[in-house]
GROMACS .gro file of C-alpha atoms in nm:
model
  380
    1UNK     CA    1  -0.018  -0.012  -0.044
    2UNK     CA    2   0.272   0.247   0.112
    3UNK     CA    3   0.427   0.240  -0.290
    4UNK     CA    4   0.057   0.304  -0.412
    5UNK     CA    5   0.034   0.586  -0.191
    6UNK     CA    6   0.351   0.738  -0.270
    7UNK     CA    7   0.260   0.726  -0.631
    8UNK     CA    8  -0.082   0.877  -0.588
    9UNK     CA    9   0.069   1.183  -0.463
   10UNK     CA   10   0.308   1.201  -0.699
   11UNK     CA   11   0.620   1.063  -0.541
   12UNK     CA   12   0.725   0.846  -0.750
   13UNK     CA   13   1.130   0.859  -0.710
   14UNK     CA   14   1.020   0.712  -0.330
   15UNK     CA   15   0.779   0.486  -0.444
   16UNK     CA   16   1.061   0.323  -0.648
   17UNK     CA   17   1.293   0.344  -0.443
   18UNK     CA   18   1.065   0.181  -0.156
   19UNK     CA   19   1.036  -0.119  -0.443
   20UNK     CA   20   1.341  -0.182  -0.484
   21UNK     CA   21   1.447  -0.210  -0.113
   22UNK     CA   22   1.113  -0.396  -0.054
   23UNK     CA   23   1.163  -0.666  -0.326
   24UNK     CA   24   1.517  -0.690  -0.145
   25UNK     CA   25   1.408  -0.762   0.184
   26UNK     CA   26   1.089  -0.969   0.098
   27UNK     CA   27   1.338  -1.267   0.046
   28UNK     CA   28   1.545  -1.244   0.305
   29UNK     CA   29   1.237  -1.256   0.531
   30UNK     CA   30   1.086  -1.510   0.388
   31UNK     CA   31   1.424  -1.725   0.332
   32UNK     CA   32   1.584  -1.711   0.670
   33UNK     CA   33   1.300  -1.755   0.921
   34UNK     CA   34   1.168  -2.083   0.663
   35UNK     CA   35   1.543  -2.209   0.667
   36UNK     CA   36   1.554  -2.144   1.085
   37UNK     CA   37   1.247  -2.374   1.083
   38UNK     CA   38   1.362  -2.636   0.848
   39UNK     CA   39   1.660  -2.662   1.048
   40UNK     CA   40   1.501  -2.689   1.392
   41UNK     CA   41   1.234  -2.976   1.235
   42UNK     CA   42   1.533  -3.164   1.092
   43UNK     CA   43   1.713  -3.127   1.437
   44UNK     CA   44   1.382  -3.289   1.667
   45UNK     CA   45   1.354  -3.541   1.310
   46UNK     CA   46   1.725  -3.698   1.392
   47UNK     CA   47   1.664  -3.651   1.816
   48UNK     CA   48   1.397  -3.944   1.740
   49UNK     CA   49   1.055  -3.700   1.848
   50UNK     CA   50   0.877  -3.764   1.544
   51UNK     CA   51   0.906  -4.137   1.618
   52UNK     CA   52   0.549  -4.139   1.791
   53UNK     CA   53   0.395  -3.912   1.521
   54UNK     CA   54   0.517  -4.198   1.306
   55UNK     CA   55   0.304  -4.473   1.462
   56UNK     CA   56  -0.016  -4.297   1.576
   57UNK     CA   57  -0.373  -4.318   1.426
   58UNK     CA   58  -0.341  -3.965   1.320
   59UNK     CA   59  -0.303  -3.941   0.936
   60UNK     CA   60  -0.185  -3.624   0.872
   61UNK     CA   61   0.083  -3.629   1.168
   62UNK     CA   62   0.158  -3.979   1.047
   63UNK     CA   63   0.225  -3.877   0.717
   64UNK     CA   64   0.412  -3.579   0.765
   65UNK     CA   65   0.642  -3.739   1.010
   66UNK     CA   66   0.985  -3.852   0.848
   67UNK     CA   67   1.206  -4.072   0.941
   68UNK     CA   68   1.566  -3.991   1.069
   69UNK     CA   69   1.828  -3.922   0.803
   70UNK     CA   70   2.092  -4.243   0.728
   71UNK     CA   71   2.349  -4.123   0.958
   72UNK     CA   72   2.525  -3.798   0.984
   73UNK     CA   73   2.622  -3.768   0.647
   74UNK     CA   74   2.311  -3.835   0.520
   75UNK     CA   75   2.111  -3.629   0.726
   76UNK     CA   76   2.293  -3.377   0.654
   77UNK     CA   77   2.265  -3.422   0.256
   78UNK     CA   78   1.916  -3.512   0.304
   79UNK     CA   79   1.865  -3.122   0.480
   80UNK     CA   80   2.046  -2.962   0.210
   81UNK     CA   81   1.855  -3.110  -0.049
   82UNK     CA   82   1.478  -3.022   0.124
   83UNK     CA   83   1.619  -2.648   0.216
   84UNK     CA   84   1.659  -2.648  -0.179
   85UNK     CA   85   1.329  -2.805  -0.301
   86UNK     CA   86   1.163  -2.633  -0.068
   87UNK     CA   87   1.166  -2.315  -0.306
   88UNK     CA   88   1.211  -2.535  -0.609
   89UNK     CA   89   0.892  -2.762  -0.636
   90UNK     CA   90   0.716  -2.667  -0.281
   91UNK     CA   91   0.833  -3.002  -0.107
   92UNK     CA   92   0.978  -2.997   0.242
   93UNK     CA   93   0.996  -3.364   0.413
   94UNK     CA   94   1.088  -3.181   0.743
   95UNK     CA   95   0.784  -2.926   0.734
   96UNK     CA   96   0.568  -3.012   0.455
   97UNK     CA   97   0.350  -2.692   0.536
   98UNK     CA   98   0.586  -2.490   0.347
   99UNK     CA   99   0.458  -2.572   0.059
  100UNK     CA  100   0.324  -2.214   0.044
  101UNK     CA  101   0.639  -2.054   0.089
  102UNK     CA  102   0.728  -2.013  -0.320
  103UNK     CA  103   0.406  -1.926  -0.344
  104UNK     CA  104   0.475  -1.648  -0.115
  105UNK     CA  105   0.780  -1.534  -0.294
  106UNK     CA  106   0.666  -1.571  -0.627
  107UNK     CA  107   0.373  -1.358  -0.557
  108UNK     CA  108   0.561  -1.057  -0.397
  109UNK     CA  109   0.775  -1.080  -0.697
  110UNK     CA  110   0.483  -1.067  -0.921
  111UNK     CA  111   0.331  -0.727  -0.700
  112UNK     CA  112   0.727  -0.611  -0.722
  113UNK     CA  113   0.692  -0.596  -1.089
  114UNK     CA  114   0.384  -0.490  -1.152
  115UNK     CA  115   0.426  -0.184  -0.885
  116UNK     CA  116   0.723  -0.107  -1.088
  117UNK     CA  117   0.594  -0.119  -1.439
  118UNK     CA  118   0.274   0.136  -1.310
  119UNK     CA  119   0.352   0.328  -1.043
  120UNK     CA  120   0.380   0.621  -1.231
  121UNK     CA  121   0.070   0.575  -1.433
  122UNK     CA  122  -0.247   0.741  -1.343
  123UNK     CA  123  -0.422   0.527  -1.064
  124UNK     CA  124  -0.732   0.494  -1.295
  125UNK     CA  125  -0.533   0.305  -1.545
  126UNK     CA  126  -0.322   0.130  -1.259
  127UNK     CA  127  -0.626  -0.026  -1.166
  128UNK     CA  128  -0.697  -0.107  -1.532
  129UNK     CA  129  -0.385  -0.285  -1.526
  130UNK     CA  130  -0.468  -0.457  -1.225
  131UNK     CA  131  -0.811  -0.576  -1.347
  132UNK     CA  132  -0.690  -0.680  -1.659
  133UNK     CA  133  -0.415  -0.922  -1.479
  134UNK     CA  134  -0.676  -1.034  -1.250
  135UNK     CA  135  -0.889  -1.139  -1.555
  136UNK     CA  136  -0.587  -1.288  -1.716
  137UNK     CA  137  -0.508  -1.494  -1.390
  138UNK     CA  138  -0.891  -1.597  -1.372
  139UNK     CA  139  -0.869  -1.787  -1.772
  140UNK     CA  140  -0.511  -1.852  -1.702
  141UNK     CA  141  -0.619  -2.130  -1.457
  142UNK     CA  142  -0.368  -1.901  -1.184
  143UNK     CA  143  -0.635  -1.834  -0.906
  144UNK     CA  144  -0.380  -1.949  -0.607
  145UNK     CA  145  -0.166  -1.716  -0.687
  146UNK     CA  146  -0.224  -1.429  -0.961
  147UNK     CA  147  -0.587  -1.381  -0.870
  148UNK     CA  148  -0.515  -1.324  -0.483
  149UNK     CA  149  -0.240  -1.115  -0.581
  150UNK     CA  150  -0.361  -0.858  -0.824
  151UNK     CA  151  -0.695  -0.856  -0.632
  152UNK     CA  152  -0.470  -0.722  -0.292
  153UNK     CA  153  -0.322  -0.469  -0.552
  154UNK     CA  154  -0.730  -0.372  -0.614
  155UNK     CA  155  -0.782  -0.368  -0.224
  156UNK     CA  156  -0.455  -0.141  -0.168
  157UNK     CA  157  -0.642   0.123  -0.452
  158UNK     CA  158  -0.971   0.126  -0.303
  159UNK     CA  159  -0.858   0.163   0.061
  160UNK     CA  160  -0.659   0.493  -0.085
  161UNK     CA  161  -0.953   0.629  -0.283
  162UNK     CA  162  -1.270   0.555   0.025
  163UNK     CA  163  -1.320   0.904   0.205
  164UNK     CA  164  -1.384   0.743   0.547
  165UNK     CA  165  -1.594   0.982   0.673
  166UNK     CA  166  -1.890   0.969   0.425
  167UNK     CA  167  -1.811   0.566   0.373
  168UNK     CA  168  -1.928   0.435   0.714
  169UNK     CA  169  -2.203   0.219   0.704
  170UNK     CA  170  -2.389   0.438   0.940
  171UNK     CA  171  -2.404   0.659   0.660
  172UNK     CA  172  -2.399   0.494   0.309
  173UNK     CA  173  -2.656   0.227   0.332
  174UNK     CA  174  -2.509   0.105   0.002
  175UNK     CA  175  -2.186   0.012   0.180
  176UNK     CA  176  -2.362  -0.124   0.457
  177UNK     CA  177  -2.517  -0.390   0.257
  178UNK     CA  178  -2.226  -0.446   0.017
  179UNK     CA  179  -2.022  -0.523   0.314
  180UNK     CA  180  -2.279  -0.788   0.472
  181UNK     CA  181  -2.319  -0.959   0.079
  182UNK     CA  182  -1.966  -1.022   0.068
  183UNK     CA  183  -1.915  -1.116   0.397
  184UNK     CA  184  -2.200  -1.383   0.399
  185UNK     CA  185  -2.117  -1.511  -0.018
  186UNK     CA  186  -1.727  -1.511   0.089
  187UNK     CA  187  -1.797  -1.702   0.390
  188UNK     CA  188  -2.023  -1.924   0.189
  189UNK     CA  189  -1.859  -1.978  -0.147
  190UNK     CA  190  -1.476  -2.042   0.073
  191UNK     CA  191  -1.626  -2.338   0.239
  192UNK     CA  192  -1.651  -2.530  -0.126
  193UNK     CA  193  -1.424  -2.832  -0.041
  194UNK     CA  194  -1.142  -3.002  -0.194
  195UNK     CA  195  -1.368  -3.337  -0.318
  196UNK     CA  196  -1.680  -3.488  -0.344
  197UNK     CA  197  -1.907  -3.111  -0.344
  198UNK     CA  198  -2.194  -3.372  -0.489
  199UNK     CA  199  -2.278  -3.486  -0.163
  200UNK     CA  200  -2.392  -3.159  -0.046
  201UNK     CA  201  -2.669  -2.943  -0.299
  202UNK     CA  202  -2.517  -2.618  -0.175
  203UNK     CA  203  -2.161  -2.760  -0.294
  204UNK     CA  204  -2.321  -2.930  -0.628
  205UNK     CA  205  -2.467  -2.612  -0.730
  206UNK     CA  206  -2.098  -2.385  -0.634
  207UNK     CA  207  -1.983  -2.667  -0.893
  208UNK     CA  208  -2.234  -2.664  -1.174
  209UNK     CA  209  -2.194  -2.283  -1.169
  210UNK     CA  210  -1.790  -2.379  -1.217
  211UNK     CA  211  -1.816  -2.558  -1.508
  212UNK     CA  212  -1.955  -2.234  -1.723
  213UNK     CA  213  -1.698  -1.963  -1.575
  214UNK     CA  214  -1.413  -2.142  -1.447
  215UNK     CA  215  -1.150  -2.313  -1.678
  216UNK     CA  216  -1.029  -2.679  -1.565
  217UNK     CA  217  -1.140  -2.907  -1.265
  218UNK     CA  218  -0.961  -2.712  -0.969
  219UNK     CA  219  -1.306  -2.577  -0.874
  220UNK     CA  220  -1.255  -2.535  -0.506
  221UNK     CA  221  -0.903  -2.346  -0.604
  222UNK     CA  222  -1.096  -2.097  -0.737
  223UNK     CA  223  -1.418  -2.082  -0.511
  224UNK     CA  224  -1.158  -2.036  -0.171
  225UNK     CA  225  -0.997  -1.791  -0.313
  226UNK     CA  226  -1.303  -1.613  -0.451
  227UNK     CA  227  -1.417  -1.656  -0.084
  228UNK     CA  228  -1.099  -1.519   0.077
  229UNK     CA  229  -1.133  -1.188  -0.171
  230UNK     CA  230  -1.471  -1.105  -0.104
  231UNK     CA  231  -1.403  -1.132   0.307
  232UNK     CA  232  -1.107  -0.890   0.237
  233UNK     CA  233  -1.361  -0.695   0.047
  234UNK     CA  234  -1.583  -0.675   0.340
  235UNK     CA  235  -1.316  -0.582   0.564
  236UNK     CA  236  -1.160  -0.276   0.362
  237UNK     CA  237  -1.515  -0.131   0.308
  238UNK     CA  238  -1.619  -0.191   0.636
  239UNK     CA  239  -1.475   0.071   0.910
  240UNK     CA  240  -1.660  -0.113   1.181
  241UNK     CA  241  -1.485  -0.449   1.111
  242UNK     CA  242  -1.148  -0.272   1.090
  243UNK     CA  243  -1.221  -0.097   1.412
  244UNK     CA  244  -1.304  -0.510   1.549
  245UNK     CA  245  -0.992  -0.640   1.403
  246UNK     CA  246  -0.779  -0.341   1.531
  247UNK     CA  247  -0.790  -0.494   1.904
  248UNK     CA  248  -0.498  -0.570   2.036
  249UNK     CA  249  -0.555  -0.956   2.077
  250UNK     CA  250  -0.612  -0.961   1.706
  251UNK     CA  251  -0.317  -0.732   1.632
  252UNK     CA  252  -0.132  -0.947   1.818
  253UNK     CA  253  -0.212  -1.229   1.698
  254UNK     CA  254  -0.142  -1.090   1.374
  255UNK     CA  255   0.217  -1.026   1.451
  256UNK     CA  256   0.294  -1.427   1.553
  257UNK     CA  257   0.084  -1.561   1.186
  258UNK     CA  258   0.336  -1.624   1.044
  259UNK     CA  259   0.575  -1.757   1.356
  260UNK     CA  260   0.294  -1.989   1.456
  261UNK     CA  261   0.222  -2.108   1.086
  262UNK     CA  262   0.641  -2.243   1.062
  263UNK     CA  263   0.640  -2.371   1.435
  264UNK     CA  264   0.291  -2.549   1.472
  265UNK     CA  265   0.384  -2.814   1.233
  266UNK     CA  266   0.680  -2.959   1.431
  267UNK     CA  267   0.551  -2.910   1.768
  268UNK     CA  268   0.220  -3.070   1.647
  269UNK     CA  269   0.408  -3.382   1.533
  270UNK     CA  270   0.664  -3.403   1.836
  271UNK     CA  271   0.499  -3.249   2.128
  272UNK     CA  272   0.127  -3.318   2.044
  273UNK     CA  273   0.153  -3.659   1.940
  274UNK     CA  274   0.352  -3.720   2.301
  275UNK     CA  275   0.083  -3.558   2.487
  276UNK     CA  276  -0.179  -3.759   2.315
  277UNK     CA  277  -0.008  -4.103   2.239
  278UNK     CA  278   0.301  -4.089   2.407
  279UNK     CA  279   0.146  -4.290   2.746
  280UNK     CA  280   0.016  -4.517   2.501
  281UNK     CA  281   0.203  -4.879   2.423
  282UNK     CA  282   0.167  -4.940   2.039
  283UNK     CA  283   0.001  -5.224   1.876
  284UNK     CA  284   0.171  -5.444   1.623
  285UNK     CA  285  -0.024  -5.549   1.308
  286UNK     CA  286   0.073  -5.713   1.002
  287UNK     CA  287  -0.030  -5.819   0.658
  288UNK     CA  288   0.001  -6.149   0.499
  289UNK     CA  289  -0.024  -6.284   0.137
  290UNK     CA  290  -0.268  -6.588   0.026
  291UNK     CA  291   0.060  -6.813   0.099
  292UNK     CA  292   0.065  -6.718   0.459
  293UNK     CA  293   0.382  -6.533   0.397
  294UNK     CA  294   0.444  -6.211   0.587
  295UNK     CA  295   0.453  -5.931   0.344
  296UNK     CA  296   0.385  -5.599   0.582
  297UNK     CA  297   0.422  -5.479   0.963
  298UNK     CA  298   0.340  -5.192   1.123
  299UNK     CA  299   0.289  -5.029   1.505
  300UNK     CA  300  -0.046  -4.813   1.590
  301UNK     CA  301  -0.117  -4.615   1.869
  302UNK     CA  302  -0.496  -4.579   1.913
  303UNK     CA  303  -0.676  -4.260   1.932
  304UNK     CA  304  -0.705  -4.113   2.361
  305UNK     CA  305  -1.074  -4.069   2.491
  306UNK     CA  306  -1.222  -3.736   2.434
  307UNK     CA  307  -1.155  -3.633   2.804
  308UNK     CA  308  -0.799  -3.628   2.706
  309UNK     CA  309  -0.805  -3.415   2.446
  310UNK     CA  310  -1.020  -3.141   2.648
  311UNK     CA  311  -0.712  -3.097   2.833
  312UNK     CA  312  -0.420  -3.151   2.638
  313UNK     CA  313  -0.559  -2.966   2.350
  314UNK     CA  314  -0.583  -2.592   2.574
  315UNK     CA  315  -0.203  -2.688   2.726
  316UNK     CA  316  -0.116  -2.745   2.382
  317UNK     CA  317  -0.249  -2.456   2.216
  318UNK     CA  318  -0.094  -2.229   2.524
  319UNK     CA  319   0.262  -2.418   2.450
  320UNK     CA  320   0.206  -2.285   2.057
  321UNK     CA  321   0.118  -1.932   2.116
  322UNK     CA  322   0.383  -1.871   2.408
  323UNK     CA  323   0.652  -2.043   2.139
  324UNK     CA  324   0.495  -1.808   1.848
  325UNK     CA  325   0.535  -1.494   2.065
  326UNK     CA  326   0.887  -1.606   2.197
  327UNK     CA  327   0.972  -1.671   1.802
  328UNK     CA  328   0.822  -1.317   1.699
  329UNK     CA  329   1.043  -1.154   1.988
  330UNK     CA  330   1.401  -1.313   1.914
  331UNK     CA  331   1.420  -1.482   1.556
  332UNK     CA  332   1.218  -1.221   1.399
  333UNK     CA  333   1.418  -0.935   1.485
  334UNK     CA  334   1.738  -1.142   1.398
  335UNK     CA  335   1.624  -1.235   1.101
  336UNK     CA  336   1.510  -0.833   1.021
  337UNK     CA  337   1.889  -0.764   1.131
  338UNK     CA  338   2.055  -0.973   0.947
  339UNK     CA  339   1.884  -0.891   0.617
  340UNK     CA  340   1.957  -0.523   0.664
  341UNK     CA  341   2.317  -0.592   0.731
  342UNK     CA  342   2.301  -0.802   0.363
  343UNK     CA  343   2.144  -0.525   0.196
  344UNK     CA  344   2.414  -0.280   0.376
  345UNK     CA  345   2.670  -0.519   0.240
  346UNK     CA  346   2.552  -0.525  -0.116
  347UNK     CA  347   2.405  -0.192  -0.161
  348UNK     CA  348   2.612   0.062   0.072
  349UNK     CA  349   2.543   0.137   0.398
  350UNK     CA  350   2.373   0.480   0.324
  351UNK     CA  351   2.067   0.265   0.138
  352UNK     CA  352   1.715   0.327   0.252
  353UNK     CA  353   1.425   0.387   0.088
  354UNK     CA  354   1.469   0.756   0.130
  355UNK     CA  355   1.727   0.766  -0.112
  356UNK     CA  356   1.609   0.876  -0.425
  357UNK     CA  357   1.654   0.735  -0.759
  358UNK     CA  358   1.837   0.932  -1.052
  359UNK     CA  359   1.581   1.110  -1.244
  360UNK     CA  360   1.512   0.934  -1.572
  361UNK     CA  361   1.327   0.990  -1.896
  362UNK     CA  362   0.961   0.910  -1.876
  363UNK     CA  363   0.640   1.040  -1.729
  364UNK     CA  364   0.878   1.217  -1.477
  365UNK     CA  365   0.967   1.416  -1.731
  366UNK     CA  366   0.639   1.594  -1.736
  367UNK     CA  367   0.705   1.843  -1.487
  368UNK     CA  368   0.911   2.042  -1.749
  369UNK     CA  369   1.241   1.911  -1.737
  370UNK     CA  370   1.407   1.803  -2.053
  371UNK     CA  371   1.657   1.508  -2.095
  372UNK     CA  372   1.952   1.589  -2.187
  373UNK     CA  373   2.084   1.407  -2.488
  374UNK     CA  374   2.481   1.269  -2.575
  375UNK     CA  375   2.654   1.128  -2.838
  376UNK     CA  376   2.607   1.195  -3.213
  377UNK     CA  377   2.293   1.420  -3.122
  378UNK     CA  378   2.488   1.643  -2.895
  379UNK     CA  379   2.716   1.662  -3.161
  380UNK     CA  380   2.486   1.766  -3.426
   0.00000   0.00000   0.00000
């Protein structure tokens, strides 16, 4: 939002400079925390703390709990391989939740490039560009990345255009109605299931609509993206919802959202698995072929009683939020400091968003500055 606001105020150079440094910092602020989380998860795995998770009845915990690596050299090789594949294919055996990080990085680069190309044009035409890119992403089968990125850019433009006194729901019934419709419709379509939409009539109706308006068969990706976009639109145009979400509790939850996303997987597969299943002895199972020969064997720990969940889950949630707060207080500042130092080394110690880029030809020269040519033209 800041580059768009600067561009609307005529500060094109500051917007361009801010985009350059933001693009540089964004990479470090994503890669460093993800790398640290992977190393921690790898260390937990090598210590054997995922073994209970590998034998429990919870399918997600069991399927995402890897085995320790074969020796020191093999384990280090697996760590380096997964650190690399996290950003190339989105696969990370030690933390499969990081499949989203390539999308986050690509999305941030997309919006930086788009703003770089449109920061000097009039805001009305910039909105047309965003709408065109949104339609292109829709038709091109890119609901997870392009549609969300460009809709977010549209929301940034909308938020800079809304005059808050006249757009409050109390003074504008249309905005109040639009907020309610966008919120309810967003909640409705975002619940579209990934599989078996024919089981309920409402999701079956959405599937039939998707046949006419969506390319391909990934209707759930489109509907969930559209639902999230409608909810975000409702928040942007509703001062009342903005005030509610500005409560210190929600602000704090937002500040620990990335740490919570990074560390909840390793903690679920180790600490929560131990709290729920660690006190049970595993039961051995085996399978045989038609000749009675043993073909496979495995161990399972069954789910505990419901009262155990009622006690364990609140305790685990408290520990998870506390650990996320520690991460936000110590790890995130270190990542920001390290990124800043790398920036100073590569770009110079006097860099910053306040530094202006040199004036070049183009829209900036509309203020009356005529560029001086050189070379053959000067000689003529």
